[in-house]
mmCIF file of C-alpha atoms in Angstrom:
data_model
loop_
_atom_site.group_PDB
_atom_site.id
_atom_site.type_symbol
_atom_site.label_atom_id
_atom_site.label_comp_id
_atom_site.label_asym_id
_atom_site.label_seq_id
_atom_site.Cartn_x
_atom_site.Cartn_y
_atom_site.Cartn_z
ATOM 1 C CA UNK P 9 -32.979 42.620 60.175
ATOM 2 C CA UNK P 10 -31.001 40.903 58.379
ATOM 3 C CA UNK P 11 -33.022 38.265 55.540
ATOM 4 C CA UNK P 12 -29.618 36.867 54.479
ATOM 5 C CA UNK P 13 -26.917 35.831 56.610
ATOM 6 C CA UNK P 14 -23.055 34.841 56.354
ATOM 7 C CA UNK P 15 -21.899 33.616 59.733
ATOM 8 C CA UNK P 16 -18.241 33.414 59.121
ATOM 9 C CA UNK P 17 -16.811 37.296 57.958
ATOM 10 C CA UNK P 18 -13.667 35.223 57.290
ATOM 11 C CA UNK P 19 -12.294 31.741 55.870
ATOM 12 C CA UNK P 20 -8.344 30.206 55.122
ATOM 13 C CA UNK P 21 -7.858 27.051 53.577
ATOM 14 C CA UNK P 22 -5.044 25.506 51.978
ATOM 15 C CA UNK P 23 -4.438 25.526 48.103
ATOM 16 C CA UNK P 24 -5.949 22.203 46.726
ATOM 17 C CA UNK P 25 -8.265 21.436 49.489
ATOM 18 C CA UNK P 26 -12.222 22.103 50.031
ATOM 19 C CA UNK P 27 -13.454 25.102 50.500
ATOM 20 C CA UNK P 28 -17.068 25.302 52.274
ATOM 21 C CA UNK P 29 -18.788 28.549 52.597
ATOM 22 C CA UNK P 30 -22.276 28.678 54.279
ATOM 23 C CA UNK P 31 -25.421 30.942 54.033
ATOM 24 C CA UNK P 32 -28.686 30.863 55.968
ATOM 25 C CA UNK P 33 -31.569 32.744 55.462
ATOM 26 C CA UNK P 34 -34.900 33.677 57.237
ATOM 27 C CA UNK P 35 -38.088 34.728 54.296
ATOM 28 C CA UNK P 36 -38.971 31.558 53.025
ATOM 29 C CA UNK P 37 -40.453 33.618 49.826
ATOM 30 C CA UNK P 38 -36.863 33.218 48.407
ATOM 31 C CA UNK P 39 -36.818 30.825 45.377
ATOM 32 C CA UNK P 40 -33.548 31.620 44.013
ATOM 33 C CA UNK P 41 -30.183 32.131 45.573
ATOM 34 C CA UNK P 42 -26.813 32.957 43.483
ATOM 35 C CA UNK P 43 -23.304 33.409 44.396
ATOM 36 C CA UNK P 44 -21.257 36.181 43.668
ATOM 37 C CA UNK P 45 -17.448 37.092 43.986
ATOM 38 C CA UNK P 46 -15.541 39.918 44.772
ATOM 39 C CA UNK P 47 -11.952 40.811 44.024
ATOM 40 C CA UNK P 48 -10.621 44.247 45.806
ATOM 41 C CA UNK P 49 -11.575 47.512 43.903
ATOM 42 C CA UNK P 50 -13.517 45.508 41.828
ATOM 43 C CA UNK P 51 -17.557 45.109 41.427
ATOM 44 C CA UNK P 52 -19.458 41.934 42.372
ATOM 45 C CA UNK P 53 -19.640 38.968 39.665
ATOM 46 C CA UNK P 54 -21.567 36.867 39.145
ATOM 47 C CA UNK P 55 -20.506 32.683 40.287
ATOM 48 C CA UNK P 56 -23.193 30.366 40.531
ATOM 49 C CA UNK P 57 -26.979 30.028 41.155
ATOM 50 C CA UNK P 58 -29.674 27.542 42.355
ATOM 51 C CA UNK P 59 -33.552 27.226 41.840
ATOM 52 C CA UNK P 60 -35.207 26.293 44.856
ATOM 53 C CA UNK P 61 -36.493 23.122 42.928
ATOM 54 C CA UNK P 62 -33.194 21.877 43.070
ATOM 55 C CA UNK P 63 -30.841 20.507 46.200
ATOM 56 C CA UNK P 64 -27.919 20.866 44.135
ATOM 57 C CA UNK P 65 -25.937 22.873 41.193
ATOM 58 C CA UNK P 66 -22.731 22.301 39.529
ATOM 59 C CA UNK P 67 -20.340 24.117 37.183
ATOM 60 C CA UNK P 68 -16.710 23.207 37.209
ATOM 61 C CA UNK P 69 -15.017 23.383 40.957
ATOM 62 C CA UNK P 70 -18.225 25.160 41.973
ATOM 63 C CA UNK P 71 -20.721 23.598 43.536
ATOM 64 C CA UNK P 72 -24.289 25.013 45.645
ATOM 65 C CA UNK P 73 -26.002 23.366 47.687
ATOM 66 C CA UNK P 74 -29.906 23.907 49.054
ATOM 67 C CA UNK P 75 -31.346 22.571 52.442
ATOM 68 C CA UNK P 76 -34.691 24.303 52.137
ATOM 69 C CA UNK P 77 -36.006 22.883 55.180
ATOM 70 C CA UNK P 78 -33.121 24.258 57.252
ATOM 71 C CA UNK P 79 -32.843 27.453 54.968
ATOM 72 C CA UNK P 80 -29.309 26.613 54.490
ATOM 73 C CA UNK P 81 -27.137 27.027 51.546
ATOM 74 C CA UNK P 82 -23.195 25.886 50.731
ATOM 75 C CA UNK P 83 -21.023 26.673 48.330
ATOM 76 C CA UNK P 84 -18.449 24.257 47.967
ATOM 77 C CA UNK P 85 -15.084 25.479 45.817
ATOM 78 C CA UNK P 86 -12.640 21.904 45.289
ATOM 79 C CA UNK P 87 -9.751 21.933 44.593
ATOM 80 C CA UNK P 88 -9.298 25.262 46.118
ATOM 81 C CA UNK P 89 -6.902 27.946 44.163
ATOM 82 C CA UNK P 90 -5.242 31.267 45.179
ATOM 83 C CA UNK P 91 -7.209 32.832 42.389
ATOM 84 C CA UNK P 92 -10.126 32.552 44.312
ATOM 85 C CA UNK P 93 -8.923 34.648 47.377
ATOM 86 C CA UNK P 94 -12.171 37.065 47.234
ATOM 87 C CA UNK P 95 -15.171 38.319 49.394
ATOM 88 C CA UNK P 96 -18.015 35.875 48.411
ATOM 89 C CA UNK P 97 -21.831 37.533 48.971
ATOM 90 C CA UNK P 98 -24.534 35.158 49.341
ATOM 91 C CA UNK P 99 -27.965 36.733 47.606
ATOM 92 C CA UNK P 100 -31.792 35.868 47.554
ATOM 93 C CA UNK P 101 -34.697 36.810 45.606
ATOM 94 C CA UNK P 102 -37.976 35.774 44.890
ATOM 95 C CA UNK P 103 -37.992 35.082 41.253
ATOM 96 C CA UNK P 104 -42.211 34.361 41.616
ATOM 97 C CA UNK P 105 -42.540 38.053 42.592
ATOM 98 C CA UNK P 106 -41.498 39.378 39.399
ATOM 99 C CA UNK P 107 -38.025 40.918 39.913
ATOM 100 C CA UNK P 108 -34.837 40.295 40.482
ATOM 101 C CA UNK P 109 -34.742 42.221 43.692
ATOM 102 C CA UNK P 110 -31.702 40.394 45.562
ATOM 103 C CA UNK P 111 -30.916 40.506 48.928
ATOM 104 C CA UNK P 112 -27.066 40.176 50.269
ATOM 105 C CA UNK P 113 -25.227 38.572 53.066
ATOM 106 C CA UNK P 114 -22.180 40.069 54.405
ATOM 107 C CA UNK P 115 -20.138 38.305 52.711
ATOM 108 C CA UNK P 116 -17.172 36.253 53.455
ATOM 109 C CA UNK P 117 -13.331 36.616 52.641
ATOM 110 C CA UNK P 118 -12.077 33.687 51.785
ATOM 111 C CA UNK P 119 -8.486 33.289 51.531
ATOM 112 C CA UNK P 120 -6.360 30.550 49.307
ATOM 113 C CA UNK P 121 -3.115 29.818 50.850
ATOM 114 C CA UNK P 122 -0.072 28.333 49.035
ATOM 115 C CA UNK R 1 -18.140 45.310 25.798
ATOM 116 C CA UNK R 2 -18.853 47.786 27.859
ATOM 117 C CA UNK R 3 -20.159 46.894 31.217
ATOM 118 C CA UNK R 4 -21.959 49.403 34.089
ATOM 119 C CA UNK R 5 -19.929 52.551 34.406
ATOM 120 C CA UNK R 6 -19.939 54.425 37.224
ATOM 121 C CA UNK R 7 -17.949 58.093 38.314
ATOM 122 C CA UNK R 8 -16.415 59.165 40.386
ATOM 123 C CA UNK R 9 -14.588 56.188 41.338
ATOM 124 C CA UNK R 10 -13.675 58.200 44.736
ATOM 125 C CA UNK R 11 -14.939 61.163 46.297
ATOM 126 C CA UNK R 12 -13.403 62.809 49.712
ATOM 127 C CA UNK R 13 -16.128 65.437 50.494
ATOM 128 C CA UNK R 14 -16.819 67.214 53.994
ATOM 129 C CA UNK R 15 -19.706 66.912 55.765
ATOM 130 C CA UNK R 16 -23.335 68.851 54.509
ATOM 131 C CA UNK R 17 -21.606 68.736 50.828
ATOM 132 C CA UNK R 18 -23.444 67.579 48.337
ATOM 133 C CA UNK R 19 -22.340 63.667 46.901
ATOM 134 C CA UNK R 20 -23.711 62.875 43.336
ATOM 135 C CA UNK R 21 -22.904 59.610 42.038
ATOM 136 C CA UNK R 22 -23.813 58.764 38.365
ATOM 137 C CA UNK R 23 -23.998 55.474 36.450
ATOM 138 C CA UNK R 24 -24.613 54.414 32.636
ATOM 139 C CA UNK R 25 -26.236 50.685 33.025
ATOM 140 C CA UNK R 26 -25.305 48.286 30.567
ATOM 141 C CA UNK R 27 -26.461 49.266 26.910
ATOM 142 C CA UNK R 28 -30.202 47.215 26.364
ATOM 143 C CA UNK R 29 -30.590 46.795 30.378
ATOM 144 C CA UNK R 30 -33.787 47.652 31.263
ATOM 145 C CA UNK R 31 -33.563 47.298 35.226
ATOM 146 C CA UNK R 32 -30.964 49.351 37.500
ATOM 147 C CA UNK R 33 -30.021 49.660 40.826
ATOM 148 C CA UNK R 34 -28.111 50.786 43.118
ATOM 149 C CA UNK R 35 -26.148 49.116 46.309
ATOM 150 C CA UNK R 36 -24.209 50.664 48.922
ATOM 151 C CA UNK R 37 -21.487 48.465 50.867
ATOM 152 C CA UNK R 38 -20.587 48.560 54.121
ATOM 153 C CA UNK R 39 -18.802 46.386 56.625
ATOM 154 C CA UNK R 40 -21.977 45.805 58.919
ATOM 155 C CA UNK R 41 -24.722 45.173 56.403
ATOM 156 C CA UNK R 42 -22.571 44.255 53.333
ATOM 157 C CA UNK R 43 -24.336 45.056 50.347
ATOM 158 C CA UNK R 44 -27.614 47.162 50.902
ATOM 159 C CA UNK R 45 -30.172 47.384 48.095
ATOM 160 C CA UNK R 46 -30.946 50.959 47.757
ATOM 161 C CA UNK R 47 -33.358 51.318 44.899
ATOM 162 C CA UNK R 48 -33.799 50.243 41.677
ATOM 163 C CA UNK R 49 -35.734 50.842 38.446
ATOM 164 C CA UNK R 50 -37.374 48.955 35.850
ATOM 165 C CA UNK R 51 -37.886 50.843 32.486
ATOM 166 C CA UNK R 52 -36.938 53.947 34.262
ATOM 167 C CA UNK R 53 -39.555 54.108 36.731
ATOM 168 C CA UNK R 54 -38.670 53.402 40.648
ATOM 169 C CA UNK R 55 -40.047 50.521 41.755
ATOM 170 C CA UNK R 56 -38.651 49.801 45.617
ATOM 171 C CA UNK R 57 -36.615 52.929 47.074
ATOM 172 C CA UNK R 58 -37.756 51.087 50.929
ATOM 173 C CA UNK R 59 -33.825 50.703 50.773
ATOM 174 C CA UNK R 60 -33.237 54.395 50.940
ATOM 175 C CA UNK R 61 -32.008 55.591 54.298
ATOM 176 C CA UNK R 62 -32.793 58.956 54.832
ATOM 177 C CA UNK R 63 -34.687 61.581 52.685
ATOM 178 C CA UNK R 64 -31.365 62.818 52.122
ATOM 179 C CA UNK R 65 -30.923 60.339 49.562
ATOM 180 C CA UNK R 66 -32.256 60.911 46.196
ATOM 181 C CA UNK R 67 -31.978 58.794 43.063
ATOM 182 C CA UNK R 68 -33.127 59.814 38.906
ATOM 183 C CA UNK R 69 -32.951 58.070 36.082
ATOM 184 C CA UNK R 70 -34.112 60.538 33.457
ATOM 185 C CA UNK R 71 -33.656 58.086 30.478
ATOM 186 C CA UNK R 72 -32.545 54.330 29.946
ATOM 187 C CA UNK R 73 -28.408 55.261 29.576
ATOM 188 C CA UNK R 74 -28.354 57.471 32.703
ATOM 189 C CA UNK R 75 -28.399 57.461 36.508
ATOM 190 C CA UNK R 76 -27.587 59.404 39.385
ATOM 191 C CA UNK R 77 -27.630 59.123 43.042
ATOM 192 C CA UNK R 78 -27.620 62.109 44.795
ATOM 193 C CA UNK R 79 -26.822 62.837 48.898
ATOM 194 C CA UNK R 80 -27.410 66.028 50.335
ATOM 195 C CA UNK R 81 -26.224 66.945 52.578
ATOM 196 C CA UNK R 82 -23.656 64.380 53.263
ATOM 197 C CA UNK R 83 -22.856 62.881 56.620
ATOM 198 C CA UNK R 84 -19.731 60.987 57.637
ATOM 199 C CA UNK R 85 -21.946 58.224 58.048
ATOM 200 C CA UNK R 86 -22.877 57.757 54.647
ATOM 201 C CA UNK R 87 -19.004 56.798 54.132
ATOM 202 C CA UNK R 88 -19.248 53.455 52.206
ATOM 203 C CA UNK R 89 -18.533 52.039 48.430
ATOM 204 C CA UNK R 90 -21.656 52.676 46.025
ATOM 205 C CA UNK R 91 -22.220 49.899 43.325
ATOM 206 C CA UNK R 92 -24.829 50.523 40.245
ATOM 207 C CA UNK R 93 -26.035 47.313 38.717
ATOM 208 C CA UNK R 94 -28.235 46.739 35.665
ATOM 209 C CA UNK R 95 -29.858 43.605 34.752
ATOM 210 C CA UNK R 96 -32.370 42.558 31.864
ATOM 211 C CA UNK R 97 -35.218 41.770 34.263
ATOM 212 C CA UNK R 98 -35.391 38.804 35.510
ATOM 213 C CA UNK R 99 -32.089 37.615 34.748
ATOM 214 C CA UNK R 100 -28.028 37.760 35.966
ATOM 215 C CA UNK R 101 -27.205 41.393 37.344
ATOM 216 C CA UNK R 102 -23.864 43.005 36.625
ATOM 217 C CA UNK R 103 -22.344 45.273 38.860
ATOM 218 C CA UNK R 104 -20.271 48.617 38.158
ATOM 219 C CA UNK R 105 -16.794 48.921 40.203
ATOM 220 C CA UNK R 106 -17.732 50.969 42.674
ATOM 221 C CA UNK R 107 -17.599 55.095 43.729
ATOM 222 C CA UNK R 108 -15.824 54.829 47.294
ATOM 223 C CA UNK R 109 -17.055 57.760 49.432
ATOM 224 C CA UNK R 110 -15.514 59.024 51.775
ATOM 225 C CA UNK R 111 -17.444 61.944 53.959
ATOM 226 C CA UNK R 112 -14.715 63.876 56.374
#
């Protein structure tokens, strides 16, 4: 059963334009929801994150968004760059429970063509 | 700095061998855990620890699947016997609680 869930295994887009990568999830416990990137061979890292008292969170070309009443989150990457070619995992946790127990997606490769 | 360490990086065992996979967290980390990765389920929280102690192994597949962490520097998680099944990459993360985690690169297993 999976909590945390990444419709799309796979995205293209063109170098410069918007990239829009989507996340819904089920256990409306979660309070917190982060991004995190993956290059091949490599480990997760860490992107971006967003409190569930918030709709919205921005750091550079990154951008999350929260629809809590749909249980739908977005990450939105503009302008899109090859660099960012990379599996992206979306993750939940409830940050009121204690822990930092976070729950994964399965991901999304997202792919930055010239 | 060094971050989460994990060996092997690969491992090619046959079936009913025994798979140990170890990890040093990051150096002050006081939570740990460990992921597996698979195409289905993408990243699968196994178990993880908090001061050393287990706190959620529900993850845990089968009681073939062990995990330790005998002191704050030091994990291991253990498979026995193995199963081609069990073929996926294993990520340790640590994490001072309640904040970002920060994953190892990976021990790809491979069970033949």
């Amino acid at each position: 059963d999976q909590q945390v869930k990444q419709n799309s295994p796979s995205l293209s887009v063109q170098e410069g334009r918007i990239s829009i990568l989507n996340c819904d999830y089920t256990n409306s416990m979660f309070d917190y929801f982060l991004w995190y990137k993956k290059y091949p061979a490599e480990g997760p890292t860490f992107l971006i994150s967003i409190s569930s008292i918030k709709d919205k969170n921005e750091d550079g070309r990154f951008t999350v968004f929260l629809n809590k009443s749909a249980k739908h989150l977005s990450l939105h990457i503009v302008p899109s760059q090859p660099g960012d070619s990379a599996v992206y995992f979306c993750a939940a946790t409830t940050i009121t429970g204690g822990g930092n127990k976070l729950t994964f997606g399965t991901g999304t490769q997202l792919k930055v063509e010239l | 700095d060094a971050g989460v360490i994990q060996s092997p990086r690969h491992e090619v065992t046959e079936m009913g061998q025994e798979v140990t996979l170890r990890c040093k967290p990051i150096s002050g980390h006081n939570s740990l855990f460990w992921y597996r990765q698979t195409m289905m389920r993408g990243l699968e929280l196994l178990i993880y620890f908090n001061n050393n102690v287990p706190i959620d192994d529900s993850g845990m597949p089968e009681d073939r699947f062990s995990a330790k962490m005998p002191n704050a520097s030091f994990s291991t998680l253990k498979i026995q016997p193995s199963e081609p099944r069990d073929s996926a990459v294993y990520f340790c993360a640590s994490s001072l609680v309640e904040s970002t985690i920060y994953f190892g690169e990976g021990s790809w297993l491979t069970v033949v």
